[in-house]
């Protein structure tokens, strides 16, 4: 079968590969459209690459980047160098940029041809930009994976080694380089990783190699096995996270978590020490205040006896001294009683139960009825149907609100009768119960201080008290996992807010108005 030469020429013209016939010094004798599109003189990037009208290169060098001229010249020389030479190759970038804006990579081959009686070279250039880019990307990824501190190992779908990074080899330093292990079965890596033993404590247990490999294989085929921790021969903690990808490949990551573990260990030690010292302190306060009571009772009763028997029998100064001593003794008794009360909070450790705020406030108002009536005070409380159930110890709640409402009555403004209002609002973490008064108010600078034990803002002459009430209130609230704070306008009044956890009661147990919120 004969094919006409012009058919061959047309086919050559349309080939995607660049084809040129050149003289020994690179002068172009013939070239196709793909070769013309590589030429510096070719139309800009926007033009179709095989544009027939693109001007032909005068020399082959016009198709490659300037720094590739020597390589191309050398290739042609090698191709034409000896009669036996079949072909020569080189890879270089093109003179014009590709669609990405970067030069294209071409693999050139050259072979001798007879061109109308002249010994010439035929050059074929294949665009390999995509391969080159892929290799570059892979190199960059490998470099990135080699620079992370976590050890990484990848297995292919057939459980053979795909990749491990530098950190992996730093840990298993006797593991051969990746190039020697790529494609080897998973067992090879596991067996090598076991000798010499690098891991002291491993939940997958090391003693029997076959059993160990079987366990590891099971994990290899589990989509997302539980992470586990290891303790290494160097005394470091490692966290191992593994995952099977949807295509059935496997990723293993081993991270050094020693620093985190040490901080966690130290933290739990500190918490233990703190709890212990707290417990000792509470015990001390309790024992001290309890045991101080008895001798103090003896001192005060004898002082009172002295006062009764000898009042007016000694001189005036002696009478005054005895009065001071009796006073001081009584005050000390009150302080010790308060301290004892404070240290007793939470000692019973009754578990919190649903408590009706309506019942708590009713009890408080009953306990404070005398104080309320005495001062001509008004105390308003929401109706029982609007009061919630909270999770608490009922006795402690009575104590808490008695202290707060008691203060609202006690710290009254000299020019007006006390008006105290209790209100309830829902909060994200429970119920907020607020007690607002129209008393003397508190300067902002003292908002925190008033909750500290024995801290008072007034002398005993103006307002009686020991400064324990709000410290007890705070201890009760803290024990319930709640919050307490004050807002106030000096001279106008104060609002104390207490947030307590809501009782997780069924809706049926809840007052109607609360359940609907
Ligand atoms: P005490 O009432 O025995 O002094 P508390 O611990 O109950 O002790 O209160 C601490 C201080 O906080 C009080 O001395 C008082 O100065 C201030 N305080 C407490 N409640 C109020 C209030 N409702 N209005 C103004 N001041 C208050």
XYZ file of C-alpha atoms and ligand atoms in Angstrom:
544
model
C 0.000 0.000 0.000
C 1.386 3.393 -0.954
C 0.642 6.546 0.960
C 1.200 9.845 -0.801
C 3.985 12.016 0.755
C 1.649 15.002 1.166
C -0.627 12.800 3.357
C 2.370 12.022 5.571
C 3.205 15.717 5.745
C -0.369 16.610 6.722
C -0.316 13.930 9.439
C 3.024 15.236 10.770
C 1.682 18.765 10.742
C -1.204 17.771 13.027
C 0.779 15.683 15.566
C 0.608 16.996 19.181
C 4.370 16.320 19.523
C 6.756 18.990 18.253
C 8.640 17.653 15.219
C 11.599 19.410 13.553
C 14.242 18.471 11.014
C 17.438 20.451 11.542
C 20.961 20.677 10.211
C 23.890 19.711 12.449
C 24.092 23.324 13.689
C 20.379 23.517 14.470
C 19.002 25.361 11.385
C 15.379 24.284 10.904
C 14.767 22.592 7.552
C 11.161 21.604 8.326
C 8.879 21.733 11.399
C 5.236 21.048 12.275
C 2.634 23.321 13.944
C 3.388 22.040 17.483
C 7.061 22.991 17.009
C 6.093 26.430 15.673
C 3.930 27.015 18.780
C 7.030 26.504 20.968
C 8.967 29.196 19.224
C 9.667 32.548 20.929
C 8.174 34.231 17.887
C 4.926 32.292 18.330
C 1.774 34.210 19.139
C 1.137 34.933 22.885
C -0.250 32.209 25.225
C -3.820 32.985 24.309
C -3.296 31.652 20.775
C -4.153 28.017 20.084
C -0.893 26.076 20.455
C -0.896 24.540 16.974
C -1.810 27.673 15.119
C -0.907 27.058 11.493
C -0.025 30.680 10.891
C 2.623 30.861 13.681
C 5.980 31.774 12.187
C 8.445 28.908 11.917
C 11.570 28.967 14.078
C 14.767 29.673 12.175
C 16.834 27.482 14.501
C 15.794 24.718 16.910
C 17.190 26.841 19.764
C 14.360 29.339 19.404
C 11.956 26.676 20.776
C 13.771 26.143 24.083
C 14.636 28.372 27.047
C 17.952 30.240 26.799
C 19.664 28.089 29.432
C 18.759 24.928 27.466
C 20.529 25.921 24.237
C 23.674 23.975 25.168
C 21.723 20.849 26.098
C 19.884 20.906 22.770
C 23.067 21.567 20.795
C 24.761 18.713 22.632
C 21.837 16.363 21.903
C 21.938 17.108 18.152
C 25.697 16.640 18.152
C 25.341 13.291 19.917
C 22.628 12.163 17.494
C 24.729 13.003 14.492
C 28.119 12.296 16.127
C 28.755 8.748 14.937
C 27.059 6.784 12.198
C 25.955 4.139 14.756
C 24.142 6.591 17.009
C 20.465 5.731 17.039
C 19.115 8.584 19.121
C 19.946 11.089 21.872
C 17.725 12.666 24.528
C 17.398 15.715 26.693
C 14.702 17.278 28.903
C 14.402 21.054 28.983
C 11.953 23.945 29.318
C 10.337 25.671 26.393
C 10.974 29.228 25.219
C 7.303 30.118 25.681
C 5.190 29.604 28.771
C 2.358 27.103 29.019
C -1.231 27.743 30.147
C -0.104 27.930 33.820
C 2.198 30.846 32.980
C 5.255 28.704 33.686
C 7.584 27.323 30.933
C 6.546 23.916 29.584
C 8.806 20.901 30.040
C 9.614 18.840 26.941
C 11.413 15.551 26.531
C 13.378 15.845 23.309
C 14.798 12.987 21.299
C 17.030 13.389 18.250
C 17.947 10.853 15.561
C 19.818 11.135 12.271
C 17.765 11.275 9.041
C 18.565 11.708 5.390
C 16.920 14.968 4.208
C 17.190 15.276 0.460
C 20.701 13.812 0.565
C 21.830 15.847 3.575
C 22.569 14.122 6.911
C 20.149 15.943 9.168
C 18.610 15.445 12.642
C 14.925 14.844 13.340
C 13.834 16.198 16.667
C 10.657 15.090 18.475
C 9.562 16.971 21.588
C 6.946 15.472 23.965
C 5.287 17.744 26.527
C 5.923 16.241 29.998
C 4.960 19.326 32.052
C 2.223 17.426 33.943
C 4.683 14.688 35.029
C 7.318 17.193 36.058
C 4.790 19.192 38.084
C 3.510 16.024 39.746
C 7.059 15.047 40.701
C 7.738 18.515 42.041
C 4.540 18.396 44.108
C 5.465 14.988 45.453
C 8.945 16.196 46.377
C 7.476 19.182 48.192
C 4.980 16.988 50.051
C 7.725 14.575 51.058
C 9.846 17.444 52.276
C 6.904 18.788 54.278
C 6.169 15.374 55.795
C 9.855 14.939 56.626
C 9.906 18.189 58.536
C 6.994 17.449 60.910
C 7.814 16.085 64.374
C 5.119 13.356 64.197
C 6.165 9.958 62.858
C 4.065 8.997 59.856
C 3.720 5.665 58.063
C 1.472 4.880 55.081
C 0.474 1.438 53.800
C -1.118 0.755 50.446
C -4.367 -1.145 49.807
C -2.405 -4.416 49.617
C -0.793 -3.697 53.022
C 2.606 -2.862 51.557
C 4.750 0.088 52.580
C 4.002 3.289 50.685
C 5.831 5.833 52.746
C 7.355 6.698 56.096
C 8.802 10.031 57.045
C 12.019 11.135 58.685
C 10.522 11.282 62.200
C 9.468 7.630 61.797
C 13.033 6.632 60.971
C 14.389 8.835 63.746
C 12.356 6.746 66.178
C 12.968 3.343 64.527
C 16.527 4.334 63.610
C 17.386 0.773 62.513
C 14.602 0.802 59.880
C 16.110 0.759 56.340
C 15.709 3.853 54.154
C 12.273 4.188 52.583
C 13.601 3.344 49.106
C 14.549 -0.140 50.367
C 11.254 -0.753 52.108
C 8.733 0.693 49.666
C 6.448 -2.101 48.431
C 7.512 -4.505 51.229
C 4.739 -6.200 53.201
C 3.408 -4.709 56.383
C 4.799 -7.629 58.506
C 8.349 -6.654 57.519
C 7.927 -3.226 59.060
C 6.222 -4.518 62.203
C 8.844 -7.233 62.751
C 11.658 -4.752 62.276
C 9.976 -2.252 64.580
C 10.020 -4.844 67.383
C 13.745 -5.534 67.556
C 15.374 -4.070 69.601
C 12.422 -3.271 71.861
C 11.701 0.418 71.681
C 8.474 0.338 73.613
C 8.172 -0.484 77.296
C 4.421 -0.333 77.809
C 2.147 -1.047 74.867
C -1.519 -1.907 75.242
C -1.166 -4.223 72.223
C 1.436 -6.261 74.212
C 4.736 -7.228 72.653
C 5.841 -10.576 74.121
C 4.673 -12.878 71.297
C 5.655 -11.432 67.897
C 3.042 -13.385 65.929
C 0.214 -12.445 68.248
C 1.399 -8.850 68.086
C 1.451 -8.844 64.292
C -2.031 -10.383 64.234
C -3.311 -7.608 66.501
C -1.672 -4.958 64.393
C -3.150 -6.482 61.256
C -6.618 -6.379 62.782
C -6.144 -2.705 63.485
C -4.873 -2.210 59.949
C -8.245 -3.387 58.667
C -10.376 -1.428 61.127
C -11.678 1.848 59.629
C -10.909 3.986 62.686
C -9.308 2.049 65.525
C -9.129 3.661 68.986
C -5.967 5.733 69.517
C -3.616 4.342 72.162
C -0.670 5.533 74.227
C 2.780 3.965 74.501
C 5.632 4.428 76.904
C 9.001 4.211 75.166
C 12.376 2.909 76.279
C 13.584 6.538 76.505
C 10.836 7.324 79.013
C 8.645 9.238 76.602
C 4.911 8.991 75.970
C 3.621 8.481 72.456
C 0.074 8.714 71.162
C -0.664 6.420 68.218
C -3.530 7.384 65.920
C -4.386 5.193 62.962
C -6.973 5.357 60.220
C -7.980 3.412 57.153
C -8.813 5.679 54.238
C -11.979 5.086 52.177
C -9.851 3.612 49.335
C -8.383 1.092 51.776
C -5.007 2.691 52.377
C -3.715 3.077 55.907
C -2.305 6.075 57.781
C -0.452 5.699 61.087
C 0.622 8.762 63.075
C 2.693 8.651 66.236
C 2.995 11.876 68.254
C 5.199 12.595 71.233
C 2.834 13.709 74.016
C 5.347 13.547 76.860
C 5.112 17.249 77.716
C 1.317 17.136 77.817
C 1.401 13.967 79.952
C 3.843 15.551 82.401
C 1.669 18.655 82.743
C -1.410 16.460 83.246
C 0.373 14.359 85.857
C 1.618 17.455 87.692
C -1.848 18.972 87.532
C -3.549 15.946 89.008
C -0.861 15.791 91.742
C -1.517 19.455 92.525
C -5.271 18.933 92.609
C -4.753 16.025 95.013
C -2.395 18.064 97.201
C -4.799 20.987 97.169
C -7.783 18.841 98.099
C -5.753 17.282 100.906
C -4.564 20.629 102.268
C -8.083 22.000 101.981
C -9.408 19.040 103.893
C -6.723 19.490 106.584
C -7.501 23.204 106.869
C -11.200 22.571 107.254
C -10.511 19.893 109.806
C -8.213 22.275 111.662
C -10.781 25.105 111.678
C -13.436 22.729 112.888
C -11.350 21.139 115.649
C -9.867 24.473 116.736
C -13.199 26.257 116.976
C -14.860 23.259 118.562
C -12.149 22.689 121.182
C -11.765 26.420 121.929
C -15.401 26.646 122.945
C -15.072 24.725 126.200
C -12.234 26.676 127.883
C -13.746 29.913 126.597
C -17.081 29.031 128.142
C -15.239 28.520 131.434
C -13.471 31.907 131.179
C -16.658 33.811 130.326
C -18.780 32.144 132.987
C -16.210 32.918 135.699
C -15.949 36.482 134.414
C -19.726 36.813 134.580
C -19.652 35.343 138.092
C -16.982 37.871 139.044
C -19.151 40.649 137.643
C -22.242 39.500 139.492
C -20.529 38.967 142.864
C -18.136 41.875 142.955
C -19.882 44.646 140.999
C -19.649 47.802 143.134
C -17.450 46.083 145.735
C -14.149 46.922 144.106
C -13.382 50.340 142.713
C -14.832 51.843 139.468
C -11.780 50.964 137.396
C -12.044 47.291 138.386
C -15.745 47.322 137.400
C -14.874 48.737 133.996
C -12.070 46.212 133.429
C -14.421 43.345 134.265
C -17.081 44.742 131.918
C -14.571 44.898 129.042
C -13.417 41.359 129.759
C -17.024 40.042 129.773
C -17.731 41.884 126.505
C -14.600 40.574 124.826
C -15.353 37.042 126.000
C -18.902 37.194 124.573
C -17.587 38.527 121.261
C -14.995 35.794 121.084
C -17.694 33.198 121.756
C -19.726 34.565 118.840
C -16.719 34.545 116.517
C -15.794 31.000 117.441
C -19.411 29.903 117.005
C -19.436 31.554 113.544
C -16.156 29.873 112.598
C -17.551 26.550 113.697
C -20.713 27.166 111.660
C -18.601 28.081 108.640
C -16.423 24.983 108.880
C -19.467 22.763 109.415
C -20.979 23.648 106.014
C -20.826 20.627 103.770
C -19.464 18.313 106.456
C -22.614 16.202 106.352
C -22.189 15.908 102.560
C -25.825 15.152 101.886
C -26.314 14.645 98.146
C -28.249 17.539 96.581
C -31.924 16.826 95.842
C -34.721 18.811 94.164
C -35.682 21.565 96.598
C -38.667 23.863 96.245
C -37.593 27.520 96.396
C -41.125 28.314 97.558
C -40.613 26.173 100.690
C -37.152 27.661 101.292
C -38.369 31.277 101.119
C -41.403 30.530 103.251
C -39.124 29.155 105.989
C -36.772 32.147 105.703
C -39.620 34.655 106.029
C -40.900 32.798 109.069
C -37.439 32.884 110.688
C -37.113 36.621 109.935
C -40.665 37.610 110.914
C -39.560 39.515 114.024
C -36.880 41.501 112.164
C -39.370 42.304 109.408
C -42.093 43.477 111.765
C -39.679 45.492 113.939
C -38.411 47.672 111.152
C -41.750 48.219 109.392
C -40.198 46.438 106.423
C -41.903 45.071 103.301
C -40.577 41.828 101.793
C -42.134 40.615 98.523
C -41.606 37.132 97.150
C -42.995 35.702 93.866
C -45.994 33.414 94.223
C -45.142 29.725 94.829
C -46.280 28.820 91.280
C -43.489 31.043 89.858
C -40.742 29.633 92.055
C -38.557 26.826 90.649
C -37.120 23.598 91.936
C -33.359 23.732 92.382
C -30.836 21.003 93.042
C -29.629 21.696 96.570
C -29.517 20.949 100.258
C -32.659 22.522 101.722
C -31.160 23.400 105.125
C -28.226 25.158 103.500
C -30.513 27.114 101.161
C -32.573 28.388 104.109
C -29.311 29.500 105.688
C -28.136 31.164 102.475
C -31.277 33.228 101.850
C -31.731 33.996 105.529
C -28.273 35.603 105.532
C -28.970 37.613 102.376
C -32.513 38.743 103.224
C -31.441 39.304 106.855
C -28.718 41.674 105.615
C -31.209 43.436 103.304
C -33.286 44.214 106.409
C -30.294 45.010 108.614
C -28.424 47.401 106.282
C -31.458 49.669 105.953
C -31.249 53.309 105.033
C -31.825 55.566 108.090
C -34.385 57.646 106.185
C -36.745 54.965 104.825
C -38.284 51.675 105.881
C -36.724 48.638 104.202
C -38.312 47.362 100.976
C -36.966 43.991 99.872
C -37.987 42.185 96.653
C -37.117 38.617 95.687
C -37.279 37.717 91.981
C -36.389 34.700 89.820
C -35.054 34.523 86.245
C -33.986 31.508 84.191
C -30.271 31.269 83.295
C -28.350 28.996 80.929
C -26.890 27.119 83.908
C -29.909 27.131 86.243
C -32.067 29.683 88.039
C -31.003 33.125 89.179
C -32.643 34.208 92.442
C -32.164 37.916 93.192
C -32.737 39.849 96.410
C -32.991 43.622 95.903
C -33.144 46.126 98.760
C -33.398 49.910 99.162
C -30.750 50.056 101.900
C -27.442 51.859 102.244
C -25.780 50.170 99.270
C -22.141 49.096 98.810
C -19.243 50.831 97.053
C -18.043 48.873 94.011
C -14.544 48.601 95.517
C -15.960 46.258 98.206
C -17.988 43.926 95.963
C -15.509 41.038 96.409
C -14.341 41.795 99.935
C -17.751 41.388 101.551
C -17.794 37.673 100.646
C -14.566 37.031 102.597
C -14.658 35.621 106.081
C -14.919 38.245 108.899
C -14.801 41.153 106.439
C -17.168 43.989 107.400
C -17.634 47.488 106.064
C -19.032 48.927 109.314
C -18.159 49.089 112.980
C -20.161 47.083 115.533
C -21.596 50.354 116.890
C -23.515 51.146 113.664
C -24.540 47.614 112.560
C -24.192 44.449 114.672
C -22.512 41.422 113.095
C -19.278 39.441 112.723
C -18.757 39.416 108.958
C -19.451 35.694 108.525
C -22.911 35.796 106.852
C -21.842 36.339 103.234
C -18.766 34.076 103.611
C -21.162 31.293 104.621
C -23.477 32.236 101.720
C -20.579 31.988 99.260
C -19.380 28.669 100.653
C -22.892 27.226 100.287
C -23.233 28.523 96.709
C -19.766 27.215 95.752
C -20.610 23.797 97.156
C -23.665 23.711 94.906
C -21.632 24.638 91.827
C -23.473 27.971 91.631
C -22.517 31.660 91.477
C -23.119 34.612 93.769
C -22.425 38.308 93.203
C -23.659 41.752 94.149
C -24.674 44.852 92.208
C -25.242 48.047 94.102
C -25.633 51.793 94.053
C -24.155 53.317 97.204
C -26.930 55.162 99.110
C -29.645 53.615 96.924
C -29.666 49.881 97.576
C -28.132 46.536 96.639
C -29.088 43.442 94.659
C -27.608 40.067 95.553
C -27.834 37.441 92.781
C -27.517 33.701 93.317
C -27.475 31.164 90.467
C -28.297 27.586 91.456
C -28.539 24.485 89.251
C -32.073 23.614 88.190
C -33.421 20.301 89.384
C -33.785 17.930 86.434
C -37.370 17.153 87.319
C -39.963 15.935 84.843
C -42.279 18.664 83.540
C -45.087 17.244 85.641
C -43.206 18.115 88.801
C -42.585 21.684 87.653
C -44.872 24.573 88.485
C -46.898 25.357 85.345
C -45.435 28.794 84.666
C -41.854 27.515 84.952
C -42.376 24.486 82.767
C -43.576 26.663 79.923
C -40.502 28.886 79.794
P -22.175 40.957 108.789
O -23.538 41.327 108.351
O -22.146 40.100 109.984
O -21.278 42.122 108.906
P -21.865 39.688 106.222
O -20.801 38.743 105.789
O -23.265 39.223 106.119
O -21.483 40.056 107.685
O -21.695 41.005 105.389
C -20.433 41.555 105.171
C -20.538 43.055 104.953
O -21.187 43.320 103.727
C -21.395 43.741 105.967
O -20.612 44.099 107.098
C -21.913 44.933 105.213
O -20.990 45.967 105.302
C -21.988 44.475 103.793
N -23.373 44.118 103.393
C -23.904 42.888 103.357
N -25.175 42.931 102.897
C -25.453 44.230 102.644
C -26.599 44.940 102.145
N -27.717 44.317 101.811
N -26.508 46.278 102.013
C -25.376 46.920 102.321
N -24.272 46.314 102.800
C -24.291 44.994 102.965
